Coordinates of C-alpha atoms in Angstrom, one line a residue:
M1 CA 0.0 0.0 0.0
E2 CA 1.5 3.3 -1.0
E3 CA 2.1 5.9 1.7
K4 CA 1.3 9.6 1.4
P5 CA 4.0 11.5 -0.4
L6 CA 6.4 13.4 1.9
R7 CA 8.5 16.4 1.1
N8 CA 12.0 16.2 2.4
T9 CA 15.3 18.0 2.0
E10 CA 18.8 17.1 2.8
H11 CA 21.8 19.4 3.6
L12 CA 22.2 20.5 0.0
R13 CA 18.7 21.9 0.1
R14 CA 17.3 19.6 -2.5
V15 CA 13.6 18.8 -2.1
F16 CA 12.2 15.3 -2.7
E17 CA 8.9 13.7 -2.8
V18 CA 9.1 10.3 -1.0
T19 CA 6.8 7.3 -1.4
L20 CA 6.9 3.8 0.1
N21 CA 5.1 0.7 -0.9
R22 CA 5.8 -3.0 -0.2
V23 CA 8.5 -3.2 -2.8
L24 CA 10.3 0.1 -3.1
L25 CA 11.2 3.2 -1.2
T26 CA 11.3 5.9 -3.8
W27 CA 12.3 9.6 -3.7
K28 CA 11.8 12.0 -6.6
E29 CA 13.6 15.3 -6.8
L30 CA 11.4 18.2 -7.2
Q31 CA 14.1 20.9 -7.3
T32 CA 17.6 20.6 -8.8
K33 CA 20.8 22.4 -8.0
K34 CA 24.2 22.7 -9.6
K35 CA 26.6 19.9 -9.1
R36 CA 28.5 19.9 -5.9
V37 CA 30.8 17.4 -4.2
S38 CA 31.1 16.9 -0.5
G39 CA 34.3 15.2 0.5
K40 CA 34.6 11.9 -1.3
I41 CA 30.9 11.4 -1.8
H42 CA 29.0 12.8 -4.8
N43 CA 25.6 14.1 -3.6
T44 CA 24.3 15.4 -6.9
F45 CA 22.4 13.5 -9.6
K46 CA 20.5 14.2 -12.6
A47 CA 16.9 15.2 -11.9
G48 CA 14.8 12.1 -11.7
S49 CA 13.6 9.3 -9.4
Y50 CA 15.8 7.2 -7.1
S51 CA 14.7 4.1 -5.3
V52 CA 15.9 1.2 -3.1
P53 CA 14.2 -2.2 -2.7
V54 CA 12.6 -2.6 0.7
S55 CA 14.3 -6.0 0.8
E56 CA 17.7 -4.2 0.7
I57 CA 17.0 -1.8 3.5
V58 CA 19.2 -2.7 6.4
A59 CA 17.6 -0.5 9.1
V60 CA 15.9 2.9 9.7
R61 CA 16.4 5.2 12.7
E62 CA 15.5 8.7 13.8
T63 CA 18.3 11.2 13.4
E64 CA 19.2 14.1 15.6
V65 CA 19.5 17.1 13.3
D66 CA 21.1 19.7 15.6
S67 CA 24.0 17.6 16.7
R68 CA 27.0 15.6 15.4
T69 CA 26.6 11.9 16.0
K70 CA 29.1 9.2 15.3
D71 CA 27.4 6.1 14.1
D72 CA 29.4 3.0 13.1
G73 CA 32.6 4.9 12.6
R74 CA 31.1 7.5 10.2
W75 CA 30.6 11.2 11.1
Q76 CA 27.3 12.7 10.0
K77 CA 27.1 16.5 9.7
M78 CA 23.9 18.5 9.3
S79 CA 24.0 22.2 8.3
Q80 CA 22.0 24.6 10.5
K81 CA 19.9 26.4 7.8
P82 CA 17.9 23.3 6.6
S83 CA 17.5 22.2 10.3
E84 CA 15.6 25.5 11.0
A85 CA 12.9 24.7 8.5
Y86 CA 13.2 20.9 8.8
P87 CA 14.0 20.1 12.4
Y88 CA 13.2 16.4 12.2
A89 CA 15.0 13.6 10.2
F90 CA 15.3 9.9 9.8
T91 CA 18.1 7.9 8.2
V92 CA 17.6 4.8 6.1
S93 CA 20.6 2.4 5.9
C94 CA 20.5 0.4 2.7
V95 CA 22.6 -1.8 0.4
E96 CA 24.7 0.1 -2.2
R97 CA 26.5 -1.8 -4.9
A98 CA 30.1 -0.9 -5.7
S99 CA 32.5 -2.4 -8.2
R100 CA 33.3 -6.1 -8.5
H101 CA 30.2 -7.4 -6.7
R102 CA 31.2 -5.4 -3.5
W103 CA 28.3 -4.2 -1.3
R104 CA 28.4 -1.3 1.1
C105 CA 26.0 0.0 3.7
S106 CA 25.0 3.5 2.8
D107 CA 22.9 6.1 4.7
V108 CA 20.2 8.3 3.1
T109 CA 18.8 10.9 5.5
F110 CA 15.5 12.7 4.9
H111 CA 14.4 15.8 6.8
C112 CA 10.8 16.9 7.5
T113 CA 9.0 19.6 9.3
D114 CA 6.7 17.5 11.6
G115 CA 8.1 15.2 14.3
L116 CA 5.0 13.0 14.2
V117 CA 5.3 12.5 10.5
C118 CA 9.0 11.5 11.0
Q119 CA 8.0 8.9 13.6
Q120 CA 5.3 7.5 11.3
W121 CA 7.8 7.1 8.5
V122 CA 10.3 5.2 10.8
Q123 CA 7.5 3.0 12.2
T124 CA 6.1 2.2 8.7
I125 CA 9.5 1.3 7.3
R126 CA 10.2 -0.9 10.3
E127 CA 6.8 -2.6 9.9
Q128 CA 7.7 -3.3 6.2
L129 CA 11.0 -4.8 7.3
S130 CA 9.3 -7.0 9.9
L131 CA 7.2 -8.6 7.1
L132 CA 10.4 -9.9 5.5
T133 CA 10.4 -13.4 7.1
C134 CA 13.4 -14.5 5.3
R135 CA 15.6 -12.3 7.4
P136 CA 17.5 -13.9 10.3
K137 CA 16.9 -12.6 13.8
H138 CA 19.1 -14.9 15.8
L139 CA 22.4 -16.4 14.6
L140 CA 25.0 -18.8 15.9
V141 CA 28.4 -17.5 15.0
Y142 CA 31.7 -19.5 15.0
I143 CA 35.0 -17.6 14.7
N144 CA 38.2 -19.3 13.8
P145 CA 40.9 -17.2 15.4
Y146 CA 43.8 -19.1 13.9
G147 CA 42.9 -19.3 10.2
G148 CA 44.4 -17.2 7.4
K149 CA 46.3 -14.3 8.9
Q150 CA 44.7 -14.9 12.3
Q151 CA 42.4 -11.9 11.8
G152 CA 39.0 -13.6 12.1
K153 CA 38.1 -12.2 15.5
R154 CA 39.1 -8.6 14.6
I155 CA 37.3 -8.8 11.3
Y156 CA 34.1 -9.9 13.0
E157 CA 34.2 -7.4 15.8
E158 CA 35.2 -4.4 13.6
K159 CA 33.3 -5.0 10.4
V160 CA 30.5 -7.5 10.9
A161 CA 29.2 -7.1 14.5
P162 CA 28.3 -3.4 14.1
L163 CA 26.2 -4.2 11.0
F164 CA 24.4 -7.0 12.8
S165 CA 23.7 -4.7 15.7
R166 CA 22.4 -2.0 13.4
A167 CA 20.1 -4.5 11.7
S168 CA 18.9 -5.8 15.1
V169 CA 20.3 -9.3 14.5
S170 CA 21.2 -11.0 17.8
T171 CA 24.1 -13.5 17.9
D172 CA 25.6 -16.2 20.1
V173 CA 29.4 -16.1 19.3
I174 CA 31.7 -19.0 19.9
V175 CA 35.5 -18.6 19.3
T176 CA 36.8 -22.0 18.4
E177 CA 39.6 -23.4 20.5
H178 CA 40.8 -26.3 18.4
A179 CA 40.3 -28.1 15.1
N180 CA 36.8 -29.5 14.6
H181 CA 35.5 -27.5 17.6
A182 CA 32.6 -26.1 15.5
R183 CA 31.9 -29.5 13.9
E184 CA 31.6 -31.3 17.2
H185 CA 29.5 -28.5 18.8
L186 CA 27.0 -28.6 16.0
K187 CA 26.8 -32.4 16.1
T188 CA 26.1 -32.7 19.8
E189 CA 25.6 -29.5 21.9
A190 CA 24.1 -26.7 19.7
E191 CA 20.4 -26.0 20.3
L192 CA 19.7 -25.5 16.6
K193 CA 16.0 -24.7 17.1
K194 CA 17.0 -21.4 18.7
Y195 CA 18.6 -20.0 15.5
D196 CA 17.7 -18.8 12.1
G197 CA 21.2 -19.6 10.7
V198 CA 24.8 -20.5 11.3
V199 CA 27.7 -18.1 10.4
C200 CA 31.3 -19.2 10.2
V201 CA 34.1 -16.6 10.3
G202 CA 37.2 -18.1 8.6
G203 CA 38.3 -19.8 5.5
D204 CA 37.1 -22.9 3.5
G205 CA 38.3 -25.2 6.3
M206 CA 36.0 -23.5 8.8
F207 CA 33.1 -23.7 6.4
S208 CA 33.9 -27.4 5.9
E209 CA 33.7 -27.9 9.7
V210 CA 30.3 -26.2 9.8
I211 CA 28.7 -28.1 7.0
H212 CA 30.0 -31.5 8.3
G213 CA 28.6 -30.7 11.7
L214 CA 25.2 -29.4 10.4
I215 CA 24.7 -32.2 7.8
T216 CA 25.7 -34.9 10.2
R217 CA 23.3 -33.6 12.9
T218 CA 20.5 -33.4 10.4
Q219 CA 21.0 -36.9 9.2
R220 CA 21.3 -38.3 12.7
D221 CA 18.1 -36.5 13.8
C222 CA 16.3 -37.9 10.8
G223 CA 17.6 -41.5 11.2
V224 CA 19.7 -41.5 8.0
D225 CA 22.7 -43.7 7.8
Q226 CA 25.6 -41.6 6.4
D227 CA 27.8 -44.7 5.8
S228 CA 25.4 -45.9 3.1
A229 CA 26.4 -44.4 -0.2
E230 CA 22.9 -45.0 -1.6
E231 CA 21.0 -43.1 1.1
R232 CA 19.2 -39.9 0.1
L233 CA 20.3 -37.3 2.5
V234 CA 17.8 -34.9 4.2
P235 CA 18.4 -31.2 3.4
C236 CA 19.5 -29.0 6.2
G237 CA 17.0 -26.5 7.7
L238 CA 19.4 -23.7 8.7
R239 CA 21.1 -21.4 6.2
I240 CA 24.9 -21.0 6.5
G241 CA 26.7 -17.6 6.2
I242 CA 30.4 -17.2 5.4
I243 CA 32.4 -14.3 6.6
P244 CA 35.7 -14.6 4.6
A245 CA 38.7 -14.5 6.9
G246 CA 41.0 -17.4 5.8
S247 CA 43.9 -18.0 3.5
T248 CA 41.5 -19.5 0.9
D249 CA 37.8 -18.4 0.6
C250 CA 36.8 -20.3 -2.6
I251 CA 33.2 -21.0 -1.5
C252 CA 32.5 -17.3 -0.7
Y253 CA 34.1 -16.1 -4.0
A254 CA 32.0 -18.6 -6.0
T255 CA 28.7 -17.8 -4.4
V256 CA 29.0 -14.0 -3.7
G257 CA 31.6 -12.9 -6.3
I258 CA 34.1 -11.3 -3.9
N259 CA 35.9 -12.1 -0.6
D260 CA 34.7 -9.1 1.4
P261 CA 33.4 -9.4 5.0
V262 CA 31.0 -6.4 4.7
T263 CA 29.5 -7.8 1.5
S264 CA 28.9 -11.2 3.1
A265 CA 27.5 -9.6 6.2
L266 CA 25.0 -7.7 4.2
H267 CA 23.9 -10.8 2.3
I268 CA 23.2 -12.4 5.6
I269 CA 21.3 -9.4 7.0
V270 CA 18.9 -9.1 4.0
G271 CA 18.3 -12.9 4.2
D272 CA 19.5 -14.0 0.8
S273 CA 19.3 -17.7 0.1
Q274 CA 21.3 -19.8 -2.3
P275 CA 21.0 -23.6 -2.5
L276 CA 24.2 -25.6 -2.9
D277 CA 24.9 -29.1 -4.0
V278 CA 27.0 -31.4 -1.8
C279 CA 29.0 -34.4 -2.8
S280 CA 29.3 -37.3 -0.3
V281 CA 32.5 -39.4 -0.5
H282 CA 32.6 -43.0 0.6
H283 CA 35.2 -45.8 0.7
N284 CA 33.9 -49.4 1.0
N285 CA 30.5 -48.4 2.5
T286 CA 32.3 -46.0 5.0
F287 CA 31.6 -42.3 4.9
L288 CA 34.7 -40.2 4.5
K289 CA 33.9 -36.5 3.7
Y290 CA 31.5 -34.0 2.2
S291 CA 32.7 -31.8 -0.7
V292 CA 31.1 -28.6 -2.1
S293 CA 33.8 -27.4 -4.4
L294 CA 36.7 -29.5 -5.6
L295 CA 37.7 -33.2 -5.5
G296 CA 41.1 -33.5 -7.0
Y297 CA 43.4 -36.6 -7.5
G298 CA 46.8 -36.4 -9.1
F299 CA 48.1 -32.9 -9.5
Y300 CA 45.9 -31.1 -7.0
G301 CA 46.1 -33.9 -4.5
D302 CA 49.9 -33.9 -4.8
V303 CA 50.1 -30.1 -4.3
L304 CA 48.0 -30.3 -1.2
A305 CA 50.0 -33.3 0.3
D306 CA 53.3 -31.6 -0.4
S307 CA 52.1 -28.2 1.0
E308 CA 50.9 -29.8 4.2
R309 CA 54.5 -30.8 5.0
K310 CA 55.5 -27.1 4.5
R311 CA 53.0 -25.3 6.7
W312 CA 55.9 -23.4 8.2
M313 CA 56.1 -21.5 4.9
G314 CA 52.7 -19.9 5.3
P315 CA 50.5 -19.2 2.2
A316 CA 53.6 -19.2 0.0
R317 CA 53.7 -23.0 0.4
Y318 CA 51.0 -23.4 -2.2
D319 CA 53.0 -21.7 -4.9
F320 CA 56.2 -23.6 -4.0
S321 CA 54.4 -27.0 -3.9
G322 CA 52.6 -26.2 -7.1
V323 CA 55.8 -25.6 -9.0
K324 CA 57.4 -28.6 -7.5
T325 CA 54.5 -30.9 -8.4
F326 CA 54.4 -29.5 -11.9
L327 CA 58.1 -30.3 -12.4
T328 CA 57.6 -33.8 -10.9
H329 CA 55.0 -34.5 -13.6
N330 CA 53.6 -37.7 -12.0
Y331 CA 50.8 -39.7 -13.6
Y332 CA 48.6 -42.3 -12.0
E333 CA 46.9 -45.4 -13.5
G334 CA 43.4 -46.3 -12.6
T335 CA 39.7 -46.8 -13.6
V336 CA 37.1 -44.1 -13.5
S337 CA 33.4 -45.1 -13.8
F338 CA 30.6 -42.6 -13.8
L339 CA 26.9 -42.1 -14.3
P340 CA 26.4 -39.3 -16.8
A341 CA 23.7 -36.7 -16.1
T342 CA 22.0 -37.0 -19.5
D343 CA 18.6 -35.8 -18.3
V344 CA 19.6 -32.2 -17.3
L345 CA 19.9 -28.9 -19.0
G346 CA 23.3 -27.6 -19.8
S347 CA 26.7 -29.1 -20.4
P348 CA 30.3 -28.3 -19.1
R349 CA 31.2 -26.6 -22.4
D350 CA 28.0 -24.5 -23.1
K351 CA 29.5 -21.3 -21.6
T352 CA 26.5 -20.8 -19.5
V353 CA 27.6 -19.2 -16.3
C354 CA 25.7 -19.8 -13.0
T355 CA 24.4 -16.5 -11.8
T356 CA 21.7 -15.1 -9.5
G357 CA 18.3 -16.9 -10.1
C358 CA 20.0 -19.4 -12.4
Y359 CA 17.4 -21.1 -14.7
V360 CA 19.6 -24.2 -15.1
C361 CA 19.7 -24.8 -11.4
Q362 CA 16.0 -24.1 -10.9
R363 CA 14.9 -26.4 -13.8
N364 CA 17.3 -29.2 -12.9
G365 CA 16.4 -29.0 -9.3
Q366 CA 12.7 -29.3 -10.2
L367 CA 13.4 -32.3 -12.5
L368 CA 15.4 -34.1 -9.8
S369 CA 12.6 -33.4 -7.2
E370 CA 10.0 -35.0 -9.6
A371 CA 12.4 -38.0 -10.1
N372 CA 12.7 -38.4 -6.3
Q373 CA 8.9 -38.4 -6.0
D374 CA 8.7 -41.2 -8.6
Y375 CA 11.4 -43.1 -6.6
R376 CA 9.3 -43.0 -3.5
V377 CA 6.4 -44.5 -5.3
D378 CA 8.6 -47.4 -6.5
E379 CA 10.8 -48.1 -3.6
D380 CA 12.4 -51.1 -5.4
A381 CA 14.1 -48.8 -7.9
S382 CA 17.9 -48.4 -7.5
D383 CA 21.0 -47.5 -9.3
S384 CA 21.7 -51.2 -9.9
E385 CA 19.0 -51.1 -12.6
C386 CA 21.0 -48.4 -14.4
D387 CA 24.3 -50.2 -14.4
G388 CA 24.1 -50.2 -18.1
D389 CA 24.2 -46.4 -18.2
W390 CA 27.5 -46.2 -16.3
R391 CA 30.6 -45.4 -18.4
V392 CA 34.0 -46.8 -17.6
I393 CA 37.4 -45.2 -18.6
R394 CA 40.8 -46.7 -17.8
G395 CA 44.0 -45.0 -18.4
K396 CA 47.0 -43.0 -17.1
F397 CA 46.0 -39.6 -15.6
L398 CA 47.9 -36.5 -14.6
A399 CA 44.7 -35.2 -12.9
I400 CA 41.2 -36.3 -12.1
N401 CA 39.0 -33.4 -10.9
A402 CA 35.4 -33.1 -9.9
A403 CA 34.2 -29.5 -9.8
S404 CA 30.7 -29.0 -8.1
M405 CA 31.0 -25.3 -8.8
S406 CA 33.2 -23.2 -11.1
C407 CA 36.0 -23.1 -8.4
A408 CA 36.7 -19.5 -9.4
C409 CA 39.1 -17.5 -7.2
P410 CA 41.0 -14.3 -7.6
R411 CA 43.9 -16.2 -9.3
S412 CA 41.6 -18.1 -11.6
P413 CA 38.6 -15.8 -12.3
K414 CA 36.9 -18.5 -14.5
G415 CA 37.8 -21.4 -12.4
L416 CA 38.4 -25.1 -13.2
S417 CA 35.0 -25.5 -14.8
P418 CA 33.5 -22.1 -15.8
S419 CA 30.0 -23.6 -16.6
A420 CA 29.6 -25.7 -13.5
H421 CA 26.4 -24.9 -11.5
L422 CA 25.9 -24.4 -7.8
A423 CA 22.7 -26.3 -7.4
D424 CA 21.8 -28.5 -10.5
G425 CA 22.5 -31.8 -8.8
T426 CA 25.6 -32.6 -10.8
T427 CA 29.4 -32.3 -10.7
D428 CA 31.8 -31.8 -13.7
L429 CA 34.3 -34.7 -13.9
I430 CA 37.5 -33.5 -15.6
L431 CA 40.0 -36.1 -16.8
V432 CA 43.5 -35.0 -17.8
R433 CA 45.3 -37.9 -19.4
K434 CA 49.1 -38.4 -19.4
C435 CA 50.7 -35.8 -21.7
S436 CA 53.9 -33.8 -22.1
R437 CA 54.9 -31.3 -19.5
I438 CA 54.4 -28.4 -21.9
N439 CA 50.9 -29.6 -22.8
F440 CA 50.0 -29.9 -19.2
L441 CA 51.2 -26.3 -18.7
R442 CA 48.9 -25.2 -21.5
H443 CA 46.0 -26.8 -19.6
L444 CA 46.9 -25.1 -16.3
L445 CA 47.3 -21.7 -18.0
R446 CA 43.8 -21.9 -19.4
H447 CA 42.5 -21.5 -15.9
T448 CA 43.6 -17.9 -16.0
S449 CA 42.6 -17.1 -19.6
K450 CA 39.4 -16.8 -21.6
D451 CA 40.2 -19.9 -23.8
D452 CA 38.0 -23.0 -23.7
Q453 CA 39.3 -25.0 -20.7
F454 CA 38.6 -28.3 -22.4
D455 CA 39.6 -27.7 -26.0
L456 CA 42.6 -30.0 -25.7
D457 CA 42.9 -33.6 -27.0
F458 CA 44.2 -35.0 -23.7
V459 CA 41.4 -33.4 -21.6
E460 CA 37.8 -34.6 -21.4
V461 CA 34.9 -33.4 -19.2
H462 CA 31.6 -35.1 -18.3
R463 CA 28.7 -33.8 -16.3
V464 CA 27.8 -36.6 -13.9
R465 CA 25.6 -37.5 -10.9
K466 CA 28.0 -40.2 -9.5
F467 CA 31.4 -41.5 -10.1
R468 CA 33.9 -44.0 -8.7
F469 CA 37.7 -44.2 -8.9
T470 CA 39.9 -47.3 -8.4
P471 CA 43.7 -47.1 -8.6
R472 CA 45.3 -49.8 -10.7
H473 CA 47.2 -51.3 -7.8
C474 CA 44.5 -50.8 -5.2
E475 CA 45.2 -52.9 -2.1
S476 CA 43.0 -53.6 0.9
D477 CA 44.2 -52.7 4.4
A478 CA 44.8 -56.4 5.0
D479 CA 47.1 -56.6 2.0
L480 CA 49.0 -53.6 3.2
Q481 CA 49.6 -55.2 6.6
L482 CA 50.7 -58.4 4.9
D483 CA 53.1 -56.4 2.7
L484 CA 54.6 -54.8 5.8
R485 CA 55.1 -58.1 7.5
E486 CA 56.8 -59.6 4.5
G487 CA 59.3 -56.9 4.1
G488 CA 57.2 -54.5 2.0
A489 CA 58.1 -51.7 4.4
G490 CA 61.4 -51.1 2.6
K491 CA 59.6 -50.8 -0.7
R492 CA 57.1 -48.4 0.7
L493 CA 59.8 -46.3 2.3
F494 CA 61.7 -46.3 -1.0
S495 CA 58.5 -45.2 -2.8
Q496 CA 58.2 -42.3 -0.4
I497 CA 61.8 -41.3 -1.0
C498 CA 61.1 -41.4 -4.7
R499 CA 58.1 -39.0 -4.2
D500 CA 60.2 -36.5 -2.3
H501 CA 63.1 -36.9 -4.8
P502 CA 61.6 -37.2 -8.3
A503 CA 65.0 -37.1 -10.0
C504 CA 65.3 -40.8 -9.5
G505 CA 62.6 -41.3 -12.2
C506 CA 60.3 -43.6 -10.2
T507 CA 56.6 -43.0 -10.4
P508 CA 54.6 -43.4 -7.2
I509 CA 51.6 -45.8 -7.3
Y510 CA 49.1 -43.6 -5.5
S511 CA 48.2 -39.9 -5.3
S512 CA 46.0 -38.3 -2.7
W513 CA 42.5 -36.9 -3.0
N514 CA 42.2 -33.2 -2.3
C515 CA 38.7 -32.8 -0.8
D516 CA 38.0 -29.1 -0.4
G517 CA 41.6 -28.6 0.9
E518 CA 41.7 -31.7 3.1
I519 CA 43.5 -35.0 2.3
L520 CA 41.4 -38.2 2.1
P521 CA 42.8 -41.3 3.7
H522 CA 41.9 -43.5 0.7
A523 CA 42.5 -43.4 -3.0
A524 CA 39.6 -45.7 -4.0
I525 CA 36.4 -43.7 -3.5
Q526 CA 32.8 -43.5 -4.5
V527 CA 31.1 -40.1 -4.9
G528 CA 27.5 -39.1 -5.2
V529 CA 25.9 -35.6 -5.7
H530 CA 23.1 -34.5 -3.3
S531 CA 21.1 -31.8 -5.0
Q532 CA 20.6 -28.6 -2.9
L533 CA 21.5 -30.2 0.4
I534 CA 22.4 -26.9 2.1
Q535 CA 21.4 -23.3 1.8
L536 CA 23.8 -20.3 2.0
F537 CA 23.1 -16.7 2.9
A538 CA 24.0 -15.7 -0.6
R539 CA 22.3 -15.1 -4.0
G540 CA 24.9 -16.3 -6.5
I541 CA 26.9 -13.9 -8.6
E542 CA 24.8 -11.1 -10.0
E543 CA 25.1 -11.0 -13.8
K544 CA 26.0 -7.3 -14.1
P545 CA 26.8 -4.6 -11.5
V546 CA 23.5 -2.8 -10.7
F547 CA 25.5 0.2 -9.4
E548 CA 26.2 1.2 -12.9
D549 CA 22.5 1.6 -13.7
A550 CA 21.3 3.9 -10.9
G551 CA 22.8 5.7 -8.0
V552 CA 21.7 5.8 -4.4
P553 CA 22.6 9.2 -2.9
C554 CA 24.6 9.1 0.3
V555 CA 24.6 11.7 3.0
A556 CA 27.8 12.4 4.9

């Protein structure tokens, strides 16, 4: 319902007619002045109408006109002449888009002549905000004080907490004290019914802790056996927010478009929601890990394994290990079998980028939901009936990667699989066969270029729902123990020496799986994609910067 128009002026003496409905807060300039600049903020625009969606209003408050107040670290000055004619004011804090998907919280202050009218505007806007049920009111926050540059606590207290406070979002904050603290707390102690969401302050490792704890708790409460690779997992009811403060923030970059704490905090405040697929990884009917971004065997597994032995180097260890692994040029023999996703929209090479409101994710999610309903009708249906649809590839591989999202990051803006989708129920399986070192370098360089990632004869990509990998010389644990008893320890030690000193020319039998930055204990794995298993406080990457289309005036 549209409110009665209100004339307002701000300190440049411009007069606006302001209207509010359930969708937009709009102000139309009735009188224009010459261009002026106040400090670093441009307060002049062409005559016209400006608006902000109600859904992107952070808060509203009454403003003292005849005083200087400091709010959230920003000084607000009011000139005396307008205050004589317009002694009352209210300030609307709202989302403003800057460059490269960055969001800021901007203030727009309106002055009026009647105090009662001012209070009515504040009350009406607050009532409109209260109708936005998607917004969180109470959050559980985990802060990793050790990740990245050990700035997580400071980032939260200085940049995020003030925004939550302004938006009237209450929080229970837990500073983690050891590895898997958040995971274990979510699994056992957290009273999840009290909260509207869970927020992790840290890097990808912290996010992994949170999703493992939340998914495990959800499956346990619903009686789902995680060790069964054929189980259909129950989606989690709480959304997850990520405040980037780690050495790697891949998930945040791929779902928001930038690693910026303020931007992520604003996405949480406005109650954005982005579904996300999750891969479950099993070995011999034993659950190992969940993955939301990258599963990498061969090159990326070797880089991670080597970098873990050089943690003393800090973030530089990744570059060092990457160069070393590239020069080693190890390949691994094995068998990859996969179930192609033939019934979905899109393909890994169609150049369709997953963005806000992605049609591919929506449509494929709907198709999968309908298929699951059919499955419930016929409970005898199983993947064993579709064995004929599985494809099998044997060979020597430099890398085997499964990308459930683009895996874009500042160093690789397009990522490993530019057309991978966040919530379409599939993962892109990328097989890089044995090739020359120079050809493999060509493949790696394409992650930073605009060329087709997969337009190489030794690279193939498949969009799949499930896949399995078995190394050529896969041995059971019992075989390994027998090998050790019969003198195999010397061979295994020599194999490790060869890995650390590749000049000897020996090729190791096994690589390691890199599962979202963590090493898996087994090489033989089975992977299944669970469509839209979790929800993030995000909206995907917006297709084009809205800030270029229209401005929202700021008052300083």
